Coordinates of C-alpha atoms and ligand atoms in Angstrom, one line a residue:
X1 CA -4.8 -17.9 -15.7
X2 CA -3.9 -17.4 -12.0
X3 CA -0.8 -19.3 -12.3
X4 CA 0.0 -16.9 -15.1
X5 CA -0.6 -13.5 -12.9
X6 CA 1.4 -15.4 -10.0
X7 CA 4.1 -15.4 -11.7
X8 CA 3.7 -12.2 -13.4
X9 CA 3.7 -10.6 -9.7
X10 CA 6.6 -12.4 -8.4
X11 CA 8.7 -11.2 -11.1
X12 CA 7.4 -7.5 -11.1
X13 CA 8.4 -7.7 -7.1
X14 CA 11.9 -9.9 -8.0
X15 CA 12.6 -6.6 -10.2
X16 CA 11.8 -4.3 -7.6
X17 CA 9.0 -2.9 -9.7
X18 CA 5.8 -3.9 -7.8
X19 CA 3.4 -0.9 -6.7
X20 CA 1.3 -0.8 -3.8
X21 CA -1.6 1.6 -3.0
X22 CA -0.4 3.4 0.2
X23 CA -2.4 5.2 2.9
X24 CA -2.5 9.0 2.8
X25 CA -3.0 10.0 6.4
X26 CA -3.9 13.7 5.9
X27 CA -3.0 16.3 3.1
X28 CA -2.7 20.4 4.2
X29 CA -1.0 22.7 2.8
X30 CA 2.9 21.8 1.4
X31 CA 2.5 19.1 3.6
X32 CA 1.2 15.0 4.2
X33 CA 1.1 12.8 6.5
X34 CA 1.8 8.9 5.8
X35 CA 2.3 6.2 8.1
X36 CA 1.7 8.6 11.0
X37 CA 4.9 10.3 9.8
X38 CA 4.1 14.0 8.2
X39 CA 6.6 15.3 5.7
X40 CA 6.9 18.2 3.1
X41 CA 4.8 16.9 -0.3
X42 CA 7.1 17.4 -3.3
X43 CA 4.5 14.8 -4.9
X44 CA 1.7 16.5 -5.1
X45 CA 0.1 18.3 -8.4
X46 CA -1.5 20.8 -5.8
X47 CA 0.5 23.4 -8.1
X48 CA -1.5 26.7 -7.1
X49 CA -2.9 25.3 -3.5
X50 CA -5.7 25.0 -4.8
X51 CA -6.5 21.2 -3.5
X52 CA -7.9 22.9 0.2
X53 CA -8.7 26.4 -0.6
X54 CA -11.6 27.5 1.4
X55 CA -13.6 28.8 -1.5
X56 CA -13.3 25.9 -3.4
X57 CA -14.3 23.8 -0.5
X58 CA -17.4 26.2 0.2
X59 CA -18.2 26.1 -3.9
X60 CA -18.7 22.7 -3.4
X61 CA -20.5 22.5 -0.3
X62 CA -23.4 25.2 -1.6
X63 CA -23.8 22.6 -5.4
X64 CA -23.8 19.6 -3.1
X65 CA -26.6 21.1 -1.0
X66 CA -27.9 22.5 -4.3
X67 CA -28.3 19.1 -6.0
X68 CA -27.8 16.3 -4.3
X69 CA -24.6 13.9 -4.1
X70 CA -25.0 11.3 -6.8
X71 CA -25.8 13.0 -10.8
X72 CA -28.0 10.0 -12.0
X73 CA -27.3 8.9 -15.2
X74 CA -25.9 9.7 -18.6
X75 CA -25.6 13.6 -19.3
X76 CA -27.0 12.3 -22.8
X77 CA -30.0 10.3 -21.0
X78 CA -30.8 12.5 -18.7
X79 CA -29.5 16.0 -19.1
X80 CA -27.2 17.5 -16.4
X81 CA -27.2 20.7 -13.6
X82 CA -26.6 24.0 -14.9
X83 CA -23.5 24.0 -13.2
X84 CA -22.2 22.3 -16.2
X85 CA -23.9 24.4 -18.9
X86 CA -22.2 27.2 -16.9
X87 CA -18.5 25.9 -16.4
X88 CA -18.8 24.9 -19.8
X89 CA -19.6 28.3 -21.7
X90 CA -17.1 29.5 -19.1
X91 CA -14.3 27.4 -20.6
X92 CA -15.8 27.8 -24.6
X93 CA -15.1 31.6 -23.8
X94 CA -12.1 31.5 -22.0
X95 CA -10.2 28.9 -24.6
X96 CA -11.2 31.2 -27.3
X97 CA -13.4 27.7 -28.5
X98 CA -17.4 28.2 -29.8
X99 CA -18.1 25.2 -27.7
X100 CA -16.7 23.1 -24.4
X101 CA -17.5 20.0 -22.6
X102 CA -17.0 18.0 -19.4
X103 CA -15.4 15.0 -19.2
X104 CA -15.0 12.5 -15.8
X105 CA -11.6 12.5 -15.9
X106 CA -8.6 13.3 -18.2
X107 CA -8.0 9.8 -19.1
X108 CA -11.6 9.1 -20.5
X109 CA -11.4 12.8 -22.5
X110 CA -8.0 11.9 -24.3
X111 CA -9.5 7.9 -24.2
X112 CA -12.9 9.4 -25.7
X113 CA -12.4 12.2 -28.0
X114 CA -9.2 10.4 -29.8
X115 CA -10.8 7.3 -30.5
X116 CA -14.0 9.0 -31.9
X117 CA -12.8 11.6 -33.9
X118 CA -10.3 9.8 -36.0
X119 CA -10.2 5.9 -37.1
X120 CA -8.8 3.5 -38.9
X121 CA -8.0 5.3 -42.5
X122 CA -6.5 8.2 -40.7
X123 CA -3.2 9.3 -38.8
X124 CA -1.9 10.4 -35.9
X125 CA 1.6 12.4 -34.8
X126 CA 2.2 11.8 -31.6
X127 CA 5.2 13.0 -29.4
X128 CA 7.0 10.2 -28.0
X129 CA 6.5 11.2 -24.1
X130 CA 3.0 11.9 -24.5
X131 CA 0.3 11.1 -21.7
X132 CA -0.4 7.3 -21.4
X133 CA -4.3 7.9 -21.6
X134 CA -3.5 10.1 -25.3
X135 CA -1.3 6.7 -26.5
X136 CA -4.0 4.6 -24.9
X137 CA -6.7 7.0 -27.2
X138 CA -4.8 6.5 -30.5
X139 CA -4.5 2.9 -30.0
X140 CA -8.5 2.7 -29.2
X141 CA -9.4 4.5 -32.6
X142 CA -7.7 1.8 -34.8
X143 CA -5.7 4.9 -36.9
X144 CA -1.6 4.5 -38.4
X145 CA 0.0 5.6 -34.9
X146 CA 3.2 7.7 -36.5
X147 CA 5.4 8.9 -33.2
X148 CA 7.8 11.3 -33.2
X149 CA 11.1 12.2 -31.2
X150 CA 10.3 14.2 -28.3
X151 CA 10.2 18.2 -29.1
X152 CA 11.9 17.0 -32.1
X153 CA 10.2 19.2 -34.6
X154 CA 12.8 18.3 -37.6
X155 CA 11.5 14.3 -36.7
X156 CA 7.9 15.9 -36.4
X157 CA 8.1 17.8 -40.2
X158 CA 10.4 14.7 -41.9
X159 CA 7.3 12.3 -40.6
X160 CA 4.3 14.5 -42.0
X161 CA 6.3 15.0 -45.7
X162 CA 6.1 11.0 -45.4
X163 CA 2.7 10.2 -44.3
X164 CA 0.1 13.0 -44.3
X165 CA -0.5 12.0 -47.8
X166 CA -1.2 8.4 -47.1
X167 CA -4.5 9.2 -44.8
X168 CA -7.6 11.0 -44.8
X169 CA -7.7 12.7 -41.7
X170 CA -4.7 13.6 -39.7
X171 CA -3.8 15.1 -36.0
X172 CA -1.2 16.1 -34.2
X173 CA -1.5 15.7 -30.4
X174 CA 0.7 16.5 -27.8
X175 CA 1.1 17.6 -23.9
X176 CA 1.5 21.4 -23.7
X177 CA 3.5 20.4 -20.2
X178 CA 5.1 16.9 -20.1
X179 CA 4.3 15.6 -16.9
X180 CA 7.3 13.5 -16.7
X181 CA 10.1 16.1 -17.5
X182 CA 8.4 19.6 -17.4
X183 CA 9.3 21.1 -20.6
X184 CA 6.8 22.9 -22.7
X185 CA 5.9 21.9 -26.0
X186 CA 7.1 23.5 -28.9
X187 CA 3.4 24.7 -29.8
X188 CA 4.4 27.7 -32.5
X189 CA 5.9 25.3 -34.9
X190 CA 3.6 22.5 -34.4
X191 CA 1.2 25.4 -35.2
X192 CA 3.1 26.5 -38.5
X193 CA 3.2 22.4 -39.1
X194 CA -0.1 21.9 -39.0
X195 CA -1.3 24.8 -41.0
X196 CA 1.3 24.0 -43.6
X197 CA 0.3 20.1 -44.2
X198 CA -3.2 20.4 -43.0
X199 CA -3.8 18.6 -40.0
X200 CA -5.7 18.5 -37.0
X201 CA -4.1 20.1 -33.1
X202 CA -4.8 18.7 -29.9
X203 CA -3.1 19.7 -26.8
X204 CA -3.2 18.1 -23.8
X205 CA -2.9 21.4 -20.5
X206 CA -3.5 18.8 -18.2
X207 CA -0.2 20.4 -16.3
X208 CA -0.5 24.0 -17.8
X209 CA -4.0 25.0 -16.8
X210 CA -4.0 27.1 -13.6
X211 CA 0.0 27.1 -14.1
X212 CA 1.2 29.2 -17.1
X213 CA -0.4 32.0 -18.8
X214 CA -1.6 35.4 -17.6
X215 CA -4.7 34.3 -16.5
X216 CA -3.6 30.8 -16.1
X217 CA -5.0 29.3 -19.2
X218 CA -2.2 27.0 -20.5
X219 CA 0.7 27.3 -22.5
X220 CA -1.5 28.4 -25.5
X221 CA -2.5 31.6 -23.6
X222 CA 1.3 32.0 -22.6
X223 CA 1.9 32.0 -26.0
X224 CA -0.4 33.8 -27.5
X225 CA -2.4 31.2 -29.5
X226 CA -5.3 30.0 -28.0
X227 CA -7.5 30.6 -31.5
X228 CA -4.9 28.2 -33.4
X229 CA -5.4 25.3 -31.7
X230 CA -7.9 23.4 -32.7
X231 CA -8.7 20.7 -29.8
X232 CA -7.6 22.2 -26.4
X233 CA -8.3 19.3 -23.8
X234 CA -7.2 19.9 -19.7
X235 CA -8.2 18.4 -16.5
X236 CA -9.3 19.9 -13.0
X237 CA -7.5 17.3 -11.5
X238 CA -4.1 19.0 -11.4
X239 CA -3.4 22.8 -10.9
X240 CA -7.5 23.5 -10.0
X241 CA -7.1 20.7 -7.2
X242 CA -10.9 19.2 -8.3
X243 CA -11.6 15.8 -10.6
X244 CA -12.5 16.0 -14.2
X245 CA -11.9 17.2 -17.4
X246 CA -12.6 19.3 -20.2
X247 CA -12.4 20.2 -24.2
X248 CA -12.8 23.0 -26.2
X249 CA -13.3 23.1 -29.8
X250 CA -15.7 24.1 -33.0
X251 CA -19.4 23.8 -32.1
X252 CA -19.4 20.2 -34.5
X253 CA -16.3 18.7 -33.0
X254 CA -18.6 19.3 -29.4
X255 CA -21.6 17.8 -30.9
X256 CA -19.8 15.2 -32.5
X257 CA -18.5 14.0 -29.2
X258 CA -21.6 14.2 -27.7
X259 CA -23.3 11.8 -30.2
X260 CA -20.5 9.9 -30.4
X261 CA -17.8 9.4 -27.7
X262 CA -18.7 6.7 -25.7
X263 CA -16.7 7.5 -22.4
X264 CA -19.5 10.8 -22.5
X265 CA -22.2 8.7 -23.1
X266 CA -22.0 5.1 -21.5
X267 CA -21.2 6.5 -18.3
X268 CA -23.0 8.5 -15.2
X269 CA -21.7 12.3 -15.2
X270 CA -19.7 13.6 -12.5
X271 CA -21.6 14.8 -9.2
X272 CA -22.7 18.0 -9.2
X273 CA -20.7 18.9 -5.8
X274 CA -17.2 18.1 -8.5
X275 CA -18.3 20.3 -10.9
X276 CA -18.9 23.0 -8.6
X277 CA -15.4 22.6 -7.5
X278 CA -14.0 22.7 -10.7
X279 CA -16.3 25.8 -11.8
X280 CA -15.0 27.9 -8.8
X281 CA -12.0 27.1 -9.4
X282 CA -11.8 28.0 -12.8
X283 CA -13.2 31.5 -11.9
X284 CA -10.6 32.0 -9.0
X285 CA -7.5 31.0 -11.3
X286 CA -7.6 34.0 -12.9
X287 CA -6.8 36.3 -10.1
X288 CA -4.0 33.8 -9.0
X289 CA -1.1 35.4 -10.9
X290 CA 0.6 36.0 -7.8
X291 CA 0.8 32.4 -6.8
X292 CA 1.9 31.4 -10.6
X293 CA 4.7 34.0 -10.4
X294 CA 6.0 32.2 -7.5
X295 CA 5.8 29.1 -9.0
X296 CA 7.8 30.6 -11.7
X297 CA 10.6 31.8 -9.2
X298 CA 10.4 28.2 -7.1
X299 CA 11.3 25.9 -10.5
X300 CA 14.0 28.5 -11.5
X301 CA 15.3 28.5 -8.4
X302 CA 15.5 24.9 -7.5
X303 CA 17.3 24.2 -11.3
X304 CA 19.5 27.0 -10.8
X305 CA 20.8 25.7 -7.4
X306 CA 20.8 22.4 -8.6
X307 CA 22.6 22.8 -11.8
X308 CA 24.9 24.4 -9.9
X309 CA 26.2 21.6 -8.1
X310 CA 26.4 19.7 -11.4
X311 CA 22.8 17.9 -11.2
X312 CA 20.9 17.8 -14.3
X313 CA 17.6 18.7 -14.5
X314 CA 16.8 17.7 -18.0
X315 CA 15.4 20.3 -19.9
X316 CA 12.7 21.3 -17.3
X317 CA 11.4 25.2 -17.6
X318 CA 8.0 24.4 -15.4
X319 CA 7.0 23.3 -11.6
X320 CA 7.6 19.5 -13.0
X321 CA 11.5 18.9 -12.1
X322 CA 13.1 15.9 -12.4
X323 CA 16.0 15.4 -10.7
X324 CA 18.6 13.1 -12.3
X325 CA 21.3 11.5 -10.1
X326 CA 22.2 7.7 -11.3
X327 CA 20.6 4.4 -12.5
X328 CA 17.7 2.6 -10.7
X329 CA 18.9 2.3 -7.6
X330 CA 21.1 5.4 -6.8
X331 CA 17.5 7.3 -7.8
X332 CA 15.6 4.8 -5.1
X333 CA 17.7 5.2 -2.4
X334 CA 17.3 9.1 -3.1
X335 CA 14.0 9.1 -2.6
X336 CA 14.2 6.7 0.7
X337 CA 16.8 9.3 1.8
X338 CA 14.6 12.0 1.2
X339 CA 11.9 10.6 3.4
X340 CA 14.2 9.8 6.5
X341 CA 14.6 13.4 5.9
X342 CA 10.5 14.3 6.2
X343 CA 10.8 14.8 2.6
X344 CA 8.1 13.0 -0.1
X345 CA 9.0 12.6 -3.4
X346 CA 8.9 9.9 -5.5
X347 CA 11.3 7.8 -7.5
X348 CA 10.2 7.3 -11.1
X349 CA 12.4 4.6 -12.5
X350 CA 13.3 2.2 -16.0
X351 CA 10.7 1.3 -17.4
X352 CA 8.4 4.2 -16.5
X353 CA 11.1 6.9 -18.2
X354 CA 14.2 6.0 -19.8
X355 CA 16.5 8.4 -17.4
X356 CA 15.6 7.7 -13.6
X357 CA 14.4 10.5 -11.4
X358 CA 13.1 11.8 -8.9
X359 CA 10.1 14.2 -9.8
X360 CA 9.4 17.1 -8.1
X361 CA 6.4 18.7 -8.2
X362 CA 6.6 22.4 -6.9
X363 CA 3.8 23.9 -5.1
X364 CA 3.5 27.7 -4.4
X365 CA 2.8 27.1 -1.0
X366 CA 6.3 26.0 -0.7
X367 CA 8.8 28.7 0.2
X368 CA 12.3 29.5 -0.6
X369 CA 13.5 27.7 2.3
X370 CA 11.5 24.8 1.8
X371 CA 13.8 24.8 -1.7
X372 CA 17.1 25.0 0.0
X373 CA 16.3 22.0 2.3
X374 CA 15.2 20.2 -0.2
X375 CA 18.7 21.0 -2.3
X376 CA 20.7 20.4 0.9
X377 CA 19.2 16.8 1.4
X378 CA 19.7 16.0 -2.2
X379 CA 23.1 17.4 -2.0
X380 CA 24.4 15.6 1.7
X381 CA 22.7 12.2 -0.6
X382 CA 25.3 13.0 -3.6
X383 CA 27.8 13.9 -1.6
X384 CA 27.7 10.7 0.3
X385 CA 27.8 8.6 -2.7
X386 CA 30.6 10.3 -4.5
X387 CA 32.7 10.5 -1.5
X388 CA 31.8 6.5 -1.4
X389 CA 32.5 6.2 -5.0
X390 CA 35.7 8.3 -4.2
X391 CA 36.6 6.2 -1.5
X392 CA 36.1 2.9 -3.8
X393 CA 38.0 4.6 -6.8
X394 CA 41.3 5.2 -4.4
X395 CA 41.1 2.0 -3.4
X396 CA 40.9 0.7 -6.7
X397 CA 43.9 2.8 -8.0
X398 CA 45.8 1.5 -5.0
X399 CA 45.7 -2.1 -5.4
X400 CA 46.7 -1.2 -9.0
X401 CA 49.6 0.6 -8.1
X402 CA 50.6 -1.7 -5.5
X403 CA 50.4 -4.8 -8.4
X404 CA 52.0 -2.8 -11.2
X405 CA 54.9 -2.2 -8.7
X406 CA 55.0 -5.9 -7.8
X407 CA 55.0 -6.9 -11.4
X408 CA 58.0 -4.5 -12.1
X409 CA 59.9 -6.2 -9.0
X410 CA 59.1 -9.4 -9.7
X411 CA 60.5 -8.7 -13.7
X412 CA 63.5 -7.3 -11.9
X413 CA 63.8 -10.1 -10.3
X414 CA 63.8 -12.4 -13.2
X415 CA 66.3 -10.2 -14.7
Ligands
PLP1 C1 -3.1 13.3 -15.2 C2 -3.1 13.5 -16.7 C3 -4.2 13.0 -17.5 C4 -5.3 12.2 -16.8 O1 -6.1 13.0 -16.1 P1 -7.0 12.4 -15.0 O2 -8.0 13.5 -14.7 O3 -6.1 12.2 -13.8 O4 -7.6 11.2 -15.5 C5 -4.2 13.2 -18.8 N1 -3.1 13.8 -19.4 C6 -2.1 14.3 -18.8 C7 -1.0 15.0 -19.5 C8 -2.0 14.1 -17.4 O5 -1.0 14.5 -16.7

């Protein structure tokens, strides 16, 4: 086996595709600090600055003194602080849901609540750019994967006239906010879908909670449809700057789960001190609008300037923006660029995507001006490389010219 994961290594690191865990330093504000170096975090999901807001901190200080660091055991063994009773009818309420409940992170919700509520005689439509953890869900609970093009909802209808029929049960799930390319789902016709052939929603707000709404619910608040969705799943890991994660649904989908979702049951809950975190920030989101308006301003501003200059920014309407500017390599040596210029961003390259970018994540406790270097950086980097490609182009067309002109003297001179 170890010769097997050698050689698995020294080909991930001959591609230029090995990772490495890298120290973080300190994080404040817009701002981190790596390798003693501190630059402006465009990497960060710290979308509302909510990851060192002083009542978030002081939330969690008062449940850790409350209860202890460590939670125990199983929720389901054991039972669990009121904290989570309370965030939990707090969410039920606010998702328009009879029922909620706490997950330890995002990836074991999708991982858990996928696999257990559907299985093997049943189907599931699935966006193609959805959420690894959602994917790695579907393939866990043994059901007829059908996935369809991304946003696509001609691909979406033309699959479920060919399979809903097939299968018992059937769900749709998808990202409200794809964390790759920041555009929103297309939730009020995969609503009218669903209704009409009878399936099952789930949305994924990992990126909308905290972010889009009035009162910072998600996409399905912005739009107006909370009660229509059937499985609404987030995290606090994101926008509420906490660990963890949640779902909302019918009061059997809940108790379901709780009999019957193993990444609930076989593990110990989340500390106490988390879920007092994530509570408080839950409550605070809703004043926040402020903070989401600017947001809102940042993102268009950054595409507008950007798009200006002739640099595509996919179709990206949120605080995710990717930033296209060439293949692999041109996109690497952005990023590299970027942080000679105390600028953190990272590349996200082939295989991850299937267009290389870099992706910024907006915060609003970045400023206008913080926006404009950024677009000057990105611009003196494209500008560099087109005047380079200019330069090679020229050069090119010269020795072409200067042969074409030989080639017609040298035929004269046959002549
Ligand atoms: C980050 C993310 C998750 C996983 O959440 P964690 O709490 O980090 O495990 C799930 N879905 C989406 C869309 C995400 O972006």
């Amino acid at each position: 086996m170890m010769k097997e994961i050698k050689e698995k290594l020294i080909s991930l690191k001959g591609e230029g595709l090995f990772r490495e865990i890298k120290d973080i330093d300190k994080l404040e504000g817009k701002h981190i600090w790596m390798e003693g170096n501190k630059y402006l975090d465009f990497s960060s999901s710290n979308y509302i600055g909510f990851r060192d807001d002083r009542r978030i901190i002081d939330a969690a200080k008062d449940a850790l003194e409350k209860y202890g660091m460590g939670s125990g055991a199983s929720r389901v063994v054991v039972g669990t602080a009121s904290l989570y009773k309370e965030l939990e009818e707090l969410i039920a309420s606010e998702k328009k849901k009879e029922a909620a409940l706490i997950f330890n992170s995002g990836y074991d919700a999708n991982l858990g609540i996928i696999s257990t509520i559907i299985g093997k005689n049943d189907v599931v439509f699935c966006d193609k750019l959805n959420h690894a953890s959602i994917y790695d869900g579907i393939r866990l609970s043994g059901a007829k994967m059908i996935r369809f093009r991304h946003n696509d909802m001609k691909d979406l209808e033309n699959k479920l006239r060919m399979f809903r029929k097939g299968y018992k049960r059937a769900l749709i799930v998808v990202d409200s906010v794809f964390s790759m390319d920041g555009d929103k789902a297309n939730l009020v016709e995969i609503v009218r879908l669903k209704e009409k052939y009878d399936v099952t929603l789930m949305i994924d707000e990992a990126h909308g909670g905290g972010v889009l709404g009035e009162e910072g619910l998600g996409l399905a608040e912005e739009l107006g449809i909370l009660e229509a969705i059937d499985i609404n799943m987030g995290t606090f890991s994101k926008a509420y700057g906490s660990q963890g994660a949640y779902v909302a649904a019918s009061k059997e989908i809940i108790d379901y789960l709780i009999n019957h979702c193993r990444s609930l049951v076989y593990t110990t809950s989340m500390p106490p001190v988390v879920v007092g975190a994530s509570l408080e920030a839950m409550k605070l989101t809703k004043n926040e609008k402020e903070r989401r308006d600017h947001l809102k301003y940042l993102g268009d501003y950054l595409r507008s300037r950007l798009n200006e200059a002739e640099i595509d920014t996919l179709e990206s309407t949120t605080q995710i923006v990717p930033v296209v500017v060439g293949d692999n390599d041109e996109t690497l040596g952005l990023s590299v660029f970027l942080k000679d210029h105390g600028i953190m961003a990272p590349a996200i390259r082939k295989p991850t995507v299937t267009t290389p970018r870099i992706r910024i994540s907006l915060s609003s406790n970045h400023s206008k001006e913080d926006i404009d270097f950024l677009v000057e950086t990105v611009l003196e980097y494209t500008n560099r490389k087109r005047s380079k490609k200019d330069k090679v182009i020229k050069w090119v067309k010269n020795v072409l010219h200067k042969t074409h002109n030989q080639e017609k003297k040298d035929k004269k001179n046959i002549q």
